[in-house]
PDB file of N, CA, C and O in Angstrom:
ATOM      1  N   MET G 261     155.970  29.335 -96.948  1.00 53.00           N
ATOM      2  CA  MET G 261     155.367  28.665 -98.065  1.00 53.00           C
ATOM      3  C   MET G 261     155.954  29.160 -99.393  1.00 53.00           C
ATOM      4  O   MET G 261     156.158  28.389-100.293  1.00 53.00           O
ATOM      5  N   LEU G 262     156.249  30.442 -99.518  1.00 58.00           N
ATOM      6  CA  LEU G 262     156.786  30.990-100.752  1.00 58.00           C
ATOM      7  C   LEU G 262     158.296  30.827-100.857  1.00 58.00           C
ATOM      8  O   LEU G 262     158.874  31.153-101.877  1.00 58.00           O
ATOM      9  N   GLU G 263     158.931  30.319 -99.838  1.00 71.00           N
ATOM     10  CA  GLU G 263     160.381  30.222 -99.822  1.00 71.00           C
ATOM     11  C   GLU G 263     160.928  29.293-100.900  1.00 71.00           C
ATOM     12  O   GLU G 263     162.026  29.504-101.396  1.00 71.00           O
ATOM     13  N   ASN G 264     160.189  28.274-101.288  1.00 74.00           N
ATOM     14  CA  ASN G 264     160.670  27.298-102.260  1.00 74.00           C
ATOM     15  C   ASN G 264     160.294  27.657-103.696  1.00 74.00           C
ATOM     16  O   ASN G 264     160.575  26.901-104.610  1.00 74.00           O
ATOM     17  N   HIS G 265     159.663  28.783-103.908  1.00 76.00           N
ATOM     18  CA  HIS G 265     159.222  29.162-105.245  1.00 76.00           C
ATOM     19  C   HIS G 265     160.022  30.366-105.742  1.00 76.00           C
ATOM     20  O   HIS G 265     160.357  31.261-104.984  1.00 76.00           O
ATOM     21  N   LYS G 266     160.300  30.356-107.031  1.00 82.00           N
ATOM     22  CA  LYS G 266     160.954  31.495-107.662  1.00 82.00           C
ATOM     23  C   LYS G 266     159.932  32.186-108.560  1.00 82.00           C
ATOM     24  O   LYS G 266     159.165  31.539-109.251  1.00 82.00           O
ATOM     25  N   PHE G 267     159.952  33.503-108.520  1.00 83.00           N
ATOM     26  CA  PHE G 267     159.002  34.279-109.298  1.00 83.00           C
ATOM     27  C   PHE G 267     159.746  35.169-110.278  1.00 83.00           C
ATOM     28  O   PHE G 267     160.842  35.646-109.990  1.00 83.00           O
ATOM     29  N   ALA G 268     159.148  35.387-111.405  1.00 85.00           N
ATOM     30  CA  ALA G 268     159.689  36.303-112.400  1.00 85.00           C
ATOM     31  C   ALA G 268     158.636  37.363-112.697  1.00 85.00           C
ATOM     32  O   ALA G 268     157.443  37.079-112.725  1.00 85.00           O
ATOM     33  N   THR G 269     159.101  38.558-112.903  1.00 87.00           N
ATOM     34  CA  THR G 269     158.207  39.646-113.262  1.00 87.00           C
ATOM     35  C   THR G 269     158.466  40.030-114.704  1.00 87.00           C
ATOM     36  O   THR G 269     159.613  40.193-115.118  1.00 87.00           O
ATOM     37  N   THR G 270     157.415  40.154-115.455  1.00 88.00           N
ATOM     38  CA  THR G 270     157.520  40.536-116.852  1.00 88.00           C
ATOM     39  C   THR G 270     156.793  41.854-117.054  1.00 88.00           C
ATOM     40  O   THR G 270     155.709  42.043-116.523  1.00 88.00           O
ATOM     41  N   SER G 271     157.407  42.737-117.810  1.00 87.00           N
ATOM     42  CA  SER G 271     156.800  44.043-118.076  1.00 87.00           C
ATOM     43  C   SER G 271     156.901  44.354-119.558  1.00 87.00           C
ATOM     44  O   SER G 271     157.709  43.787-120.279  1.00 87.00           O
ATOM     45  N   LYS G 272     156.054  45.281-119.988  1.00 84.00           N
ATOM     46  CA  LYS G 272     156.107  45.775-121.358  1.00 84.00           C
ATOM     47  C   LYS G 272     156.216  47.291-121.305  1.00 84.00           C
ATOM     48  O   LYS G 272     155.602  47.934-120.468  1.00 84.00           O
ATOM     49  N   LEU G 273     157.005  47.833-122.194  1.00 80.00           N
ATOM     50  CA  LEU G 273     157.133  49.275-122.325  1.00 80.00           C
ATOM     51  C   LEU G 273     156.766  49.625-123.760  1.00 80.00           C
ATOM     52  O   LEU G 273     157.381  49.144-124.704  1.00 80.00           O
ATOM     53  N   TRP G 274     155.729  50.424-123.916  1.00 77.00           N
ATOM     54  CA  TRP G 274     155.270  50.833-125.233  1.00 77.00           C
ATOM     55  C   TRP G 274     155.778  52.245-125.504  1.00 77.00           C
ATOM     56  O   TRP G 274     155.479  53.172-124.769  1.00 77.00           O
ATOM     57  N   LEU G 275     156.569  52.400-126.549  1.00 75.00           N
ATOM     58  CA  LEU G 275     157.052  53.706-126.957  1.00 75.00           C
ATOM     59  C   LEU G 275     156.229  54.152-128.162  1.00 75.00           C
ATOM     60  O   LEU G 275     156.056  53.409-129.115  1.00 75.00           O
ATOM     61  N   VAL G 276     155.741  55.368-128.105  1.00 71.00           N
ATOM     62  CA  VAL G 276     154.846  55.872-129.137  1.00 71.00           C
ATOM     63  C   VAL G 276     155.404  57.179-129.690  1.00 71.00           C
ATOM     64  O   VAL G 276     155.820  58.051-128.925  1.00 71.00           O
ATOM     65  N   ASP G 277     155.413  57.291-130.987  1.00 67.00           N
ATOM     66  CA  ASP G 277     155.805  58.547-131.624  1.00 67.00           C
ATOM     67  C   ASP G 277     154.611  59.487-131.545  1.00 67.00           C
ATOM     68  O   ASP G 277     153.571  59.242-132.143  1.00 67.00           O
ATOM     69  N   LEU G 278     154.754  60.554-130.768  1.00 59.00           N
ATOM     70  CA  LEU G 278     153.666  61.497-130.589  1.00 59.00           C
ATOM     71  C   LEU G 278     153.798  62.607-131.622  1.00 59.00           C
ATOM     72  O   LEU G 278     154.558  63.545-131.456  1.00 59.00           O
ATOM     73  N   GLY G 279     153.040  62.477-132.707  1.00 58.00           N
ATOM     74  CA  GLY G 279     153.064  63.482-133.754  1.00 58.00           C
ATOM     75  C   GLY G 279     152.692  64.846-133.197  1.00 58.00           C
ATOM     76  O   GLY G 279     151.820  64.971-132.365  1.00 58.00           O
ATOM     77  N   GLY G 280     153.384  65.870-133.643  1.00 51.00           N
ATOM     78  CA  GLY G 280     153.112  67.216-133.169  1.00 51.00           C
ATOM     79  C   GLY G 280     154.004  67.631-132.027  1.00 51.00           C
ATOM     80  O   GLY G 280     153.804  68.668-131.432  1.00 51.00           O
ATOM     81  N   SER G 281     154.990  66.823-131.705  1.00 52.00           N
ATOM     82  CA  SER G 281     155.854  67.144-130.570  1.00 52.00           C
ATOM     83  C   SER G 281     157.034  68.027-130.966  1.00 52.00           C
ATOM     84  O   SER G 281     157.871  68.327-130.150  1.00 52.00           O
ATOM     85  N   GLU G 282     157.087  68.447-132.231  1.00 62.00           N
ATOM     86  CA  GLU G 282     158.170  69.321-132.665  1.00 62.00           C
ATOM     87  C   GLU G 282     157.944  70.739-132.148  1.00 62.00           C
ATOM     88  O   GLU G 282     156.947  71.036-131.517  1.00 62.00           O
ATOM     89  N   ARG G 283     158.846  71.624-132.459  1.00 68.00           N
ATOM     90  CA  ARG G 283     158.720  73.011-132.005  1.00 68.00           C
ATOM     91  C   ARG G 283     157.474  73.647-132.610  1.00 68.00           C
ATOM     92  O   ARG G 283     157.260  73.618-133.811  1.00 68.00           O
ATOM     93  N   LEU G 284     156.679  74.232-131.743  1.00 66.00           N
ATOM     94  CA  LEU G 284     155.411  74.801-132.185  1.00 66.00           C
ATOM     95  C   LEU G 284     155.605  75.959-133.168  1.00 66.00           C
ATOM     96  O   LEU G 284     154.777  76.165-134.057  1.00 66.00           O
ATOM     97  N   SER G 285     156.690  76.697-133.026  1.00 71.00           N
ATOM     98  CA  SER G 285     156.915  77.839-133.917  1.00 71.00           C
ATOM     99  C   SER G 285     157.139  77.414-135.368  1.00 71.00           C
ATOM    100  O   SER G 285     156.917  78.192-136.291  1.00 71.00           O
ATOM    101  N   LYS G 286     157.551  76.177-135.595  1.00 74.00           N
ATOM    102  CA  LYS G 286     157.818  75.697-136.946  1.00 74.00           C
ATOM    103  C   LYS G 286     156.599  75.046-137.596  1.00 74.00           C
ATOM    104  O   LYS G 286     156.635  74.722-138.777  1.00 74.00           O
ATOM    105  N   THR G 287     155.514  74.847-136.849  1.00 75.00           N
ATOM    106  CA  THR G 287     154.377  74.098-137.377  1.00 75.00           C
ATOM    107  C   THR G 287     153.314  74.967-138.017  1.00 75.00           C
ATOM    108  O   THR G 287     152.492  74.468-138.772  1.00 75.00           O
ATOM    109  N   ASN G 288     153.305  76.254-137.681  1.00 78.00           N
ATOM    110  CA  ASN G 288     152.235  77.150-138.131  1.00 78.00           C
ATOM    111  C   ASN G 288     150.867  76.652-137.691  1.00 78.00           C
ATOM    112  O   ASN G 288     149.864  76.887-138.355  1.00 78.00           O
ATOM    113  N   ALA G 289     150.831  75.915-136.599  1.00 79.00           N
ATOM    114  CA  ALA G 289     149.575  75.370-136.084  1.00 79.00           C
ATOM    115  C   ALA G 289     148.815  76.448-135.328  1.00 79.00           C
ATOM    116  O   ALA G 289     149.396  77.373-134.765  1.00 79.00           O
ATOM    117  N   GLY G 290     147.510  76.298-135.288  1.00 84.00           N
ATOM    118  CA  GLY G 290     146.677  77.232-134.541  1.00 84.00           C
ATOM    119  C   GLY G 290     145.462  76.523-133.983  1.00 84.00           C
ATOM    120  O   GLY G 290     145.176  75.378-134.339  1.00 84.00           O
ATOM    121  N   GLY G 291     144.770  77.185-133.082  1.00 88.00           N
ATOM    122  CA  GLY G 291     143.533  76.636-132.527  1.00 88.00           C
ATOM    123  C   GLY G 291     143.739  75.354-131.751  1.00 88.00           C
ATOM    124  O   GLY G 291     144.666  75.237-130.943  1.00 88.00           O
ATOM    125  N   ILE G 292     142.889  74.385-132.030  1.00 89.00           N
ATOM    126  CA  ILE G 292     142.916  73.105-131.316  1.00 89.00           C
ATOM    127  C   ILE G 292     144.227  72.365-131.576  1.00 89.00           C
ATOM    128  O   ILE G 292     144.805  71.762-130.668  1.00 89.00           O
ATOM    129  N   THR G 293     144.720  72.428-132.812  1.00 82.00           N
ATOM    130  CA  THR G 293     145.973  71.749-133.151  1.00 82.00           C
ATOM    131  C   THR G 293     147.131  72.306-132.333  1.00 82.00           C
ATOM    132  O   THR G 293     147.984  71.550-131.843  1.00 82.00           O
ATOM    133  N   LEU G 294     147.155  73.621-132.151  1.00 82.00           N
ATOM    134  CA  LEU G 294     148.190  74.253-131.339  1.00 82.00           C
ATOM    135  C   LEU G 294     148.106  73.791-129.893  1.00 82.00           C
ATOM    136  O   LEU G 294     149.119  73.443-129.278  1.00 82.00           O
ATOM    137  N   GLU G 295     146.888  73.750-129.342  1.00 86.00           N
ATOM    138  CA  GLU G 295     146.704  73.311-127.953  1.00 86.00           C
ATOM    139  C   GLU G 295     147.092  71.851-127.775  1.00 86.00           C
ATOM    140  O   GLU G 295     147.685  71.471-126.762  1.00 86.00           O
ATOM    141  N   GLU G 296     146.769  71.007-128.745  1.00 82.00           N
ATOM    142  CA  GLU G 296     147.169  69.597-128.681  1.00 82.00           C
ATOM    143  C   GLU G 296     148.691  69.468-128.709  1.00 82.00           C
ATOM    144  O   GLU G 296     149.264  68.662-127.971  1.00 82.00           O
ATOM    145  N   GLY G 297     149.344  70.256-129.553  1.00 79.00           N
ATOM    146  CA  GLY G 297     150.801  70.224-129.620  1.00 79.00           C
ATOM    147  C   GLY G 297     151.435  70.649-128.309  1.00 79.00           C
ATOM    148  O   GLY G 297     152.408  70.043-127.862  1.00 79.00           O
ATOM    149  N   LYS G 298     150.877  71.662-127.675  1.00 80.00           N
ATOM    150  CA  LYS G 298     151.385  72.101-126.374  1.00 80.00           C
ATOM    151  C   LYS G 298     151.230  70.996-125.332  1.00 80.00           C
ATOM    152  O   LYS G 298     152.139  70.752-124.536  1.00 80.00           O
ATOM    153  N   ALA G 299     150.072  70.333-125.326  1.00 81.00           N
ATOM    154  CA  ALA G 299     149.828  69.251-124.359  1.00 81.00           C
ATOM    155  C   ALA G 299     150.793  68.093-124.579  1.00 81.00           C
ATOM    156  O   ALA G 299     151.297  67.495-123.621  1.00 81.00           O
ATOM    157  N   ILE G 300     151.070  67.787-125.831  1.00 79.00           N
ATOM    158  CA  ILE G 300     152.021  66.712-126.142  1.00 79.00           C
ATOM    159  C   ILE G 300     153.409  67.075-125.630  1.00 79.00           C
ATOM    160  O   ILE G 300     154.106  66.245-125.039  1.00 79.00           O
ATOM    161  N   ASN G 301     153.818  68.321-125.829  1.00 80.00           N
ATOM    162  CA  ASN G 301     155.141  68.741-125.354  1.00 80.00           C
ATOM    163  C   ASN G 301     155.243  68.666-123.840  1.00 80.00           C
ATOM    164  O   ASN G 301     156.267  68.250-123.301  1.00 80.00           O
ATOM    165  N   VAL G 302     154.192  69.049-123.125  1.00 82.00           N
ATOM    166  CA  VAL G 302     154.190  68.954-121.660  1.00 82.00           C
ATOM    167  C   VAL G 302     154.291  67.484-121.237  1.00 82.00           C
ATOM    168  O   VAL G 302     155.047  67.135-120.325  1.00 82.00           O
ATOM    169  N   SER G 303     153.556  66.613-121.924  1.00 82.00           N
ATOM    170  CA  SER G 303     153.592  65.186-121.597  1.00 82.00           C
ATOM    171  C   SER G 303     154.970  64.592-121.840  1.00 82.00           C
ATOM    172  O   SER G 303     155.461  63.796-121.032  1.00 82.00           O
ATOM    173  N   LEU G 304     155.598  64.970-122.947  1.00 82.00           N
ATOM    174  CA  LEU G 304     156.938  64.464-123.238  1.00 82.00           C
ATOM    175  C   LEU G 304     157.954  64.954-122.215  1.00 82.00           C
ATOM    176  O   LEU G 304     158.844  64.209-121.810  1.00 82.00           O
ATOM    177  N   SER G 305     157.792  66.187-121.780  1.00 84.00           N
ATOM    178  CA  SER G 305     158.687  66.729-120.760  1.00 84.00           C
ATOM    179  C   SER G 305     158.523  65.958-119.444  1.00 84.00           C
ATOM    180  O   SER G 305     159.508  65.610-118.789  1.00 84.00           O
ATOM    181  N   ALA G 306     157.275  65.689-119.070  1.00 86.00           N
ATOM    182  CA  ALA G 306     157.008  64.935-117.841  1.00 86.00           C
ATOM    183  C   ALA G 306     157.569  63.517-117.948  1.00 86.00           C
ATOM    184  O   ALA G 306     158.159  63.000-116.995  1.00 86.00           O
ATOM    185  N   LEU G 307     157.400  62.888-119.103  1.00 85.00           N
ATOM    186  CA  LEU G 307     157.941  61.541-119.308  1.00 85.00           C
ATOM    187  C   LEU G 307     159.460  61.560-119.197  1.00 85.00           C
ATOM    188  O   LEU G 307     160.059  60.679-118.584  1.00 85.00           O
ATOM    189  N   GLY G 308     160.089  62.579-119.755  1.00 85.00           N
ATOM    190  CA  GLY G 308     161.543  62.717-119.642  1.00 85.00           C
ATOM    191  C   GLY G 308     161.988  62.854-118.200  1.00 85.00           C
ATOM    192  O   GLY G 308     163.006  62.286-117.796  1.00 85.00           O
ATOM    193  N   ASP G 309     161.217  63.600-117.396  1.00 89.00           N
ATOM    194  CA  ASP G 309     161.539  63.761-115.976  1.00 89.00           C
ATOM    195  C   ASP G 309     161.461  62.427-115.237  1.00 89.00           C
ATOM    196  O   ASP G 309     162.299  62.112-114.389  1.00 89.00           O
ATOM    197  N   VAL G 310     160.444  61.620-115.555  1.00 89.00           N
ATOM    198  CA  VAL G 310     160.280  60.309-114.914  1.00 89.00           C
ATOM    199  C   VAL G 310     161.434  59.388-115.290  1.00 89.00           C
ATOM    200  O   VAL G 310     162.052  58.751-114.432  1.00 89.00           O
ATOM    201  N   ILE G 311     161.742  59.322-116.575  1.00 87.00           N
ATOM    202  CA  ILE G 311     162.826  58.444-117.034  1.00 87.00           C
ATOM    203  C   ILE G 311     164.152  58.872-116.417  1.00 87.00           C
ATOM    204  O   ILE G 311     164.942  58.035-115.977  1.00 87.00           O
ATOM    205  N   SER G 312     164.388  60.177-116.357  1.00 89.00           N
ATOM    206  CA  SER G 312     165.622  60.684-115.765  1.00 89.00           C
ATOM    207  C   SER G 312     165.719  60.318-114.287  1.00 89.00           C
ATOM    208  O   SER G 312     166.778  59.881-113.811  1.00 89.00           O
ATOM    209  N   ALA G 313     164.628  60.481-113.540  1.00 91.00           N
ATOM    210  CA  ALA G 313     164.630  60.153-112.109  1.00 91.00           C
ATOM    211  C   ALA G 313     164.861  58.664-111.888  1.00 91.00           C
ATOM    212  O   ALA G 313     165.588  58.260-110.972  1.00 91.00           O
ATOM    213  N   LEU G 314     164.258  57.830-112.724  1.00 90.00           N
ATOM    214  CA  LEU G 314     164.455  56.380-112.595  1.00 90.00           C
ATOM    215  C   LEU G 314     165.901  56.006-112.906  1.00 90.00           C
ATOM    216  O   LEU G 314     166.501  55.191-112.206  1.00 90.00           O
ATOM    217  N   GLN G 315     166.452  56.616-113.959  1.00 90.00           N
ATOM    218  CA  GLN G 315     167.825  56.308-114.357  1.00 90.00           C
ATOM    219  C   GLN G 315     168.812  56.726-113.279  1.00 90.00           C
ATOM    220  O   GLN G 315     169.774  56.031-113.010  1.00 90.00           O
ATOM    221  N   ARG G 316     168.555  57.840-112.616  1.00 93.00           N
ATOM    222  CA  ARG G 316     169.446  58.344-111.568  1.00 93.00           C
ATOM    223  C   ARG G 316     169.160  57.737-110.198  1.00 93.00           C
ATOM    224  O   ARG G 316     169.829  58.059-109.224  1.00 93.00           O
ATOM    225  N   LYS G 317     168.146  56.864-110.147  1.00 92.00           N
ATOM    226  CA  LYS G 317     167.747  56.193-108.901  1.00 92.00           C
ATOM    227  C   LYS G 317     167.446  57.217-107.801  1.00 92.00           C
ATOM    228  O   LYS G 317     167.842  57.059-106.649  1.00 92.00           O
ATOM    229  N   GLN G 318     166.735  58.271-108.184  1.00 91.00           N
ATOM    230  CA  GLN G 318     166.363  59.301-107.225  1.00 91.00           C
ATOM    231  C   GLN G 318     165.279  58.779-106.286  1.00 91.00           C
ATOM    232  O   GLN G 318     164.464  57.946-106.672  1.00 91.00           O
ATOM    233  N   PRO G 319     165.259  59.260-105.050  1.00 93.00           N
ATOM    234  CA  PRO G 319     164.262  58.783-104.091  1.00 93.00           C
ATOM    235  C   PRO G 319     162.831  59.181-104.455  1.00 93.00           C
ATOM    236  O   PRO G 319     161.891  58.500-104.084  1.00 93.00           O
ATOM    237  N   HIS G 320     162.680  60.277-105.213  1.00 90.00           N
ATOM    238  CA  HIS G 320     161.341  60.690-105.643  1.00 90.00           C
ATOM    239  C   HIS G 320     161.263  60.650-107.158  1.00 90.00           C
ATOM    240  O   HIS G 320     162.080  61.250-107.849  1.00 90.00           O
ATOM    241  N   VAL G 321     160.278  59.931-107.680  1.00 88.00           N
ATOM    242  CA  VAL G 321     160.040  59.875-109.116  1.00 88.00           C
ATOM    243  C   VAL G 321     158.722  60.616-109.376  1.00 88.00           C
ATOM    244  O   VAL G 321     157.683  60.234-108.836  1.00 88.00           O
ATOM    245  N   PRO G 322     158.741  61.680-110.203  1.00 87.00           N
ATOM    246  CA  PRO G 322     157.559  62.521-110.401  1.00 87.00           C
ATOM    247  C   PRO G 322     156.535  61.920-111.366  1.00 87.00           C
ATOM    248  O   PRO G 322     156.270  62.463-112.438  1.00 87.00           O
ATOM    249  N   TYR G 323     155.928  60.809-110.971  1.00 83.00           N
ATOM    250  CA  TYR G 323     154.947  60.154-111.827  1.00 83.00           C
ATOM    251  C   TYR G 323     153.718  61.026-112.064  1.00 83.00           C
ATOM    252  O   TYR G 323     153.073  60.929-113.078  1.00 83.00           O
ATOM    253  N   ARG G 324     153.376  61.861-111.109  1.00 79.00           N
ATOM    254  CA  ARG G 324     152.153  62.651-111.203  1.00 79.00           C
ATOM    255  C   ARG G 324     152.424  64.109-111.517  1.00 79.00           C
ATOM    256  O   ARG G 324     151.759  65.000-111.038  1.00 79.00           O
ATOM    257  N   TYR G 325     153.396  64.353-112.343  1.00 64.00           N
ATOM    258  CA  TYR G 325     153.727  65.707-112.767  1.00 64.00           C
ATOM    259  C   TYR G 325     152.629  66.232-113.693  1.00 64.00           C
ATOM    260  O   TYR G 325     152.179  65.532-114.571  1.00 64.00           O
ATOM    261  N   GLY G 326     152.220  67.444-113.493  1.00 56.00           N
ATOM    262  CA  GLY G 326     151.215  68.049-114.359  1.00 56.00           C
ATOM    263  C   GLY G 326     149.802  67.652-113.980  1.00 56.00           C
ATOM    264  O   GLY G 326     149.561  66.971-112.985  1.00 56.00           O
ATOM    265  N   CYS G 327     148.854  68.084-114.798  1.00 56.00           N
ATOM    266  CA  CYS G 327     147.450  67.867-114.464  1.00 56.00           C
ATOM    267  C   CYS G 327     146.865  66.636-115.148  1.00 56.00           C
ATOM    268  O   CYS G 327     145.823  66.148-114.734  1.00 56.00           O
ATOM    269  N   ALA G 328     147.490  66.098-116.182  1.00 52.00           N
ATOM    270  CA  ALA G 328     146.911  64.984-116.947  1.00 52.00           C
ATOM    271  C   ALA G 328     146.598  63.768-116.067  1.00 52.00           C
ATOM    272  O   ALA G 328     145.503  63.198-116.193  1.00 52.00           O
ATOM    273  N   PRO G 329     147.491  63.335-115.161  1.00 52.00           N
ATOM    274  CA  PRO G 329     147.171  62.141-114.362  1.00 52.00           C
ATOM    275  C   PRO G 329     146.046  62.388-113.349  1.00 52.00           C
ATOM    276  O   PRO G 329     145.486  61.457-112.828  1.00 52.00           O
ATOM    277  N   LEU G 330     145.727  63.632-113.098  1.00 51.00           N
ATOM    278  CA  LEU G 330     144.716  63.951-112.101  1.00 51.00           C
ATOM    279  C   LEU G 330     143.306  63.952-112.681  1.00 51.00           C
ATOM    280  O   LEU G 330     142.349  64.048-111.939  1.00 51.00           O
ATOM    281  N   ILE G 331     143.186  63.861-113.985  1.00 51.00           N
ATOM    282  CA  ILE G 331     141.862  63.907-114.632  1.00 51.00           C
ATOM    283  C   ILE G 331     141.108  62.620-114.385  1.00 51.00           C
ATOM    284  O   ILE G 331     141.597  61.563-114.412  1.00 51.00           O
TER     285      ILE G 331
END
């Protein structure tokens, strides 16, 4: 039944500038702001790992790296 139909898949990729992702030593941040900056850096690192694995067509893509997706 589906043999005579053509399907297209459409996707969206949202890129967001995550403020606070610079080097923590240069921000003089402390307390909650420091912890948020650390979390952003971990997230950016994980995103970089996913993009790299997809680009290299690796058999395993680490979508669930870190603890954030497990919450």
